[in-house]
GROMACS .gro file of C-alpha atoms in nm:
model
  182
    1UNK     CA    1   3.194  -1.010   7.265
    2UNK     CA    2   3.348  -1.163   6.954
    3UNK     CA    3   3.219  -1.504   6.851
    4UNK     CA    4   3.485  -1.754   6.747
    5UNK     CA    5   3.386  -1.935   6.430
    6UNK     CA    6   3.543  -2.259   6.320
    7UNK     CA    7   3.559  -2.341   5.954
    8UNK     CA    8   3.608  -2.670   5.770
    9UNK     CA    9   3.582  -2.767   5.405
   10UNK     CA   10   3.284  -2.963   5.278
   11UNK     CA   11   3.522  -3.249   5.200
   12UNK     CA   12   3.647  -3.261   5.558
   13UNK     CA   13   3.290  -3.230   5.685
   14UNK     CA   14   3.152  -3.532   5.497
   15UNK     CA   15   3.456  -3.742   5.587
   16UNK     CA   16   3.430  -3.655   5.957
   17UNK     CA   17   3.115  -3.854   6.030
   18UNK     CA   18   3.015  -4.217   6.017
   19UNK     CA   19   2.649  -4.227   5.920
   20UNK     CA   20   2.389  -4.474   5.797
   21UNK     CA   21   2.108  -4.252   5.677
   22UNK     CA   22   2.059  -3.908   5.520
   23UNK     CA   23   1.750  -3.690   5.529
   24UNK     CA   24   1.688  -3.367   5.342
   25UNK     CA   25   1.486  -3.090   5.503
   26UNK     CA   26   1.325  -2.773   5.378
   27UNK     CA   27   1.263  -2.479   5.611
   28UNK     CA   28   1.186  -2.108   5.623
   29UNK     CA   29   0.980  -2.109   5.305
   30UNK     CA   30   0.624  -2.124   5.185
   31UNK     CA   31   0.303  -1.935   5.241
   32UNK     CA   32   0.238  -2.087   5.584
   33UNK     CA   33   0.584  -1.990   5.709
   34UNK     CA   34   0.552  -1.636   5.570
   35UNK     CA   35   0.210  -1.597   5.733
   36UNK     CA   36   0.348  -1.699   6.075
   37UNK     CA   37   0.643  -1.460   6.043
   38UNK     CA   38   0.416  -1.172   5.940
   39UNK     CA   39   0.197  -1.245   6.241
   40UNK     CA   40   0.491  -1.255   6.485
   41UNK     CA   41   0.673  -0.940   6.368
   42UNK     CA   42   0.414  -0.692   6.503
   43UNK     CA   43   0.405  -0.875   6.837
   44UNK     CA   44   0.784  -0.857   6.866
   45UNK     CA   45   0.796  -0.493   6.757
   46UNK     CA   46   0.525  -0.398   7.006
   47UNK     CA   47   0.708  -0.566   7.294
   48UNK     CA   48   1.043  -0.411   7.190
   49UNK     CA   49   0.897  -0.062   7.173
   50UNK     CA   50   0.729  -0.101   7.512
   51UNK     CA   51   1.051  -0.229   7.667
   52UNK     CA   52   1.258   0.054   7.519
   53UNK     CA   53   1.013   0.334   7.601
   54UNK     CA   54   0.855   0.226   7.928
   55UNK     CA   55   1.054  -0.079   8.041
   56UNK     CA   56   0.737  -0.226   8.192
   57UNK     CA   57   0.720  -0.577   8.049
   58UNK     CA   58   0.597  -0.852   8.277
   59UNK     CA   59   0.817  -1.155   8.332
   60UNK     CA   60   0.605  -1.353   8.086
   61UNK     CA   61   0.633  -1.074   7.827
   62UNK     CA   62   1.013  -1.064   7.876
   63UNK     CA   63   1.028  -1.438   7.808
   64UNK     CA   64   0.806  -1.398   7.502
   65UNK     CA   65   1.023  -1.115   7.367
   66UNK     CA   66   1.329  -1.332   7.412
   67UNK     CA   67   1.160  -1.617   7.224
   68UNK     CA   68   1.058  -1.384   6.942
   69UNK     CA   69   1.408  -1.233   6.924
   70UNK     CA   70   1.555  -1.580   6.885
   71UNK     CA   71   1.308  -1.659   6.611
   72UNK     CA   72   1.311  -1.331   6.420
   73UNK     CA   73   1.632  -1.155   6.512
   74UNK     CA   74   1.906  -1.402   6.426
   75UNK     CA   75   2.006  -1.653   6.162
   76UNK     CA   76   1.789  -1.963   6.191
   77UNK     CA   77   1.920  -2.319   6.174
   78UNK     CA   78   1.735  -2.646   6.120
   79UNK     CA   79   1.811  -2.758   6.475
   80UNK     CA   80   1.838  -2.507   6.760
   81UNK     CA   81   2.063  -2.511   7.067
   82UNK     CA   82   1.808  -2.723   7.255
   83UNK     CA   83   1.796  -2.992   6.984
   84UNK     CA   84   1.454  -2.887   6.853
   85UNK     CA   85   1.380  -2.877   6.481
   86UNK     CA   86   1.277  -2.538   6.340
   87UNK     CA   87   0.898  -2.495   6.349
   88UNK     CA   88   0.885  -2.459   5.971
   89UNK     CA   89   1.101  -2.762   5.889
   90UNK     CA   90   0.968  -3.036   5.665
   91UNK     CA   91   1.145  -3.362   5.598
   92UNK     CA   92   1.152  -3.411   5.223
   93UNK     CA   93   1.360  -3.726   5.166
   94UNK     CA   94   1.517  -4.016   5.350
   95UNK     CA   95   1.799  -4.220   5.198
   96UNK     CA   96   1.986  -4.518   5.340
   97UNK     CA   97   2.366  -4.509   5.319
   98UNK     CA   98   2.379  -4.768   5.040
   99UNK     CA   99   2.146  -4.563   4.816
  100UNK     CA  100   2.323  -4.422   4.511
  101UNK     CA  101   2.185  -4.078   4.600
  102UNK     CA  102   2.399  -4.077   4.916
  103UNK     CA  103   2.705  -4.161   4.706
  104UNK     CA  104   2.625  -3.870   4.477
  105UNK     CA  105   2.583  -3.635   4.774
  106UNK     CA  106   2.914  -3.748   4.921
  107UNK     CA  107   3.089  -3.689   4.588
  108UNK     CA  108   2.941  -3.340   4.565
  109UNK     CA  109   3.066  -3.252   4.913
  110UNK     CA  110   3.407  -3.406   4.835
  111UNK     CA  111   3.461  -3.152   4.555
  112UNK     CA  112   3.797  -2.983   4.600
  113UNK     CA  113   3.758  -2.636   4.746
  114UNK     CA  114   3.949  -2.388   4.529
  115UNK     CA  115   3.701  -2.111   4.440
  116UNK     CA  116   3.509  -2.011   4.754
  117UNK     CA  117   3.209  -1.779   4.709
  118UNK     CA  118   3.219  -1.482   4.944
  119UNK     CA  119   2.890  -1.296   4.928
  120UNK     CA  120   2.828  -1.024   5.181
  121UNK     CA  121   2.470  -1.121   5.260
  122UNK     CA  122   2.339  -1.293   5.569
  123UNK     CA  123   2.246  -1.653   5.489
  124UNK     CA  124   1.891  -1.777   5.519
  125UNK     CA  125   1.921  -2.152   5.557
  126UNK     CA  126   1.625  -2.297   5.366
  127UNK     CA  127   1.772  -2.640   5.300
  128UNK     CA  128   1.947  -2.888   5.522
  129UNK     CA  129   2.096  -3.235   5.520
  130UNK     CA  130   2.083  -3.443   5.838
  131UNK     CA  131   2.310  -3.741   5.896
  132UNK     CA  132   2.191  -4.022   6.124
  133UNK     CA  133   2.373  -4.321   6.273
  134UNK     CA  134   2.239  -4.677   6.277
  135UNK     CA  135   2.052  -4.607   6.602
  136UNK     CA  136   1.860  -4.323   6.440
  137UNK     CA  137   2.046  -4.055   6.634
  138UNK     CA  138   2.148  -3.734   6.464
  139UNK     CA  139   2.519  -3.726   6.389
  140UNK     CA  140   2.519  -3.382   6.224
  141UNK     CA  141   2.298  -3.133   6.045
  142UNK     CA  142   2.432  -2.930   5.754
  143UNK     CA  143   2.240  -2.605   5.693
  144UNK     CA  144   2.258  -2.476   5.336
  145UNK     CA  145   2.182  -2.136   5.186
  146UNK     CA  146   2.183  -2.173   4.809
  147UNK     CA  147   2.124  -1.798   4.762
  148UNK     CA  148   2.431  -1.683   4.956
  149UNK     CA  149   2.621  -2.003   4.882
  150UNK     CA  150   2.692  -2.068   5.247
  151UNK     CA  151   2.681  -2.375   5.471
  152UNK     CA  152   2.699  -2.413   5.847
  153UNK     CA  153   2.663  -2.681   6.110
  154UNK     CA  154   2.557  -2.416   6.363
  155UNK     CA  155   2.637  -2.055   6.450
  156UNK     CA  156   2.996  -2.141   6.546
  157UNK     CA  157   3.086  -2.393   6.275
  158UNK     CA  158   3.090  -2.293   5.910
  159UNK     CA  159   3.145  -2.532   5.619
  160UNK     CA  160   3.339  -2.389   5.326
  161UNK     CA  161   3.277  -2.528   4.979
  162UNK     CA  162   3.376  -2.460   4.623
  163UNK     CA  163   3.152  -2.243   4.404
  164UNK     CA  164   3.076  -2.549   4.188
  165UNK     CA  165   2.958  -2.743   4.493
  166UNK     CA  166   2.656  -2.515   4.523
  167UNK     CA  167   2.564  -2.564   4.158
  168UNK     CA  168   2.582  -2.940   4.209
  169UNK     CA  169   2.376  -2.915   4.530
  170UNK     CA  170   2.105  -2.721   4.345
  171UNK     CA  171   2.088  -2.995   4.083
  172UNK     CA  172   2.101  -3.266   4.351
  173UNK     CA  173   1.803  -3.119   4.538
  174UNK     CA  174   1.605  -3.075   4.216
  175UNK     CA  175   1.681  -3.433   4.110
  176UNK     CA  176   1.547  -3.572   4.439
  177UNK     CA  177   1.231  -3.354   4.419
  178UNK     CA  178   1.344  -3.127   4.703
  179UNK     CA  179   1.201  -2.776   4.650
  180UNK     CA  180   1.456  -2.499   4.613
  181UNK     CA  181   1.450  -2.136   4.511
  182UNK     CA  182   1.653  -2.053   4.204
   0.00000   0.00000   0.00000
C-alpha cells in the first residue's frame, strides 16, 4: 500500500499556525538512549526469529513484538500517533512568543525555498520544535533531522526547506544551548 505524503514549505508551515509558546526538544541521542536501544534490539530479534521459524508467540509476546517494531523498525517522531512523547525526548528550551528567539526562528523558517536538499538517507529526527497555544495545548510539532536535512510534522506530512535553512537551524540550536550533532 502506497502512503500519500503531503509536503509544504517551511514558510507555509510557520505561517499556518497561531501559537504563543515554542519549546525545543532533543531525542534519540545520548548514552542512555543508545543503551536502551542496544538492550531492546536482541529482544526484538529473538521474537522475530521465533515468529518466523516457529510462529509460536503468545499474545503478550505478539504485542511486545509489535511495540518493539514500532520503536526500532520505523522512523521515530517526537510525538507518536497516540500523542505520547518519545521515551528519549528531553525538553531543552521554552520561549514565549514575544521572545526575540521566536522571531529569529520564524525568520529562519520563512527563508524562501529555492535550493532543496535531497539526500537519499532515512532521517533520524533528533531535534524538534513544538508550538503551543495560549492554553498550553500542542498546535504542532516539527521534527528535524540536521544530518539528512529533512523536516516532518509526522509520517504523512513533510516540510520542505531551503538548504540554507538547515545551516541557520544548526546555528539557532547552538545559540540557544540546544545540543546538536555536527
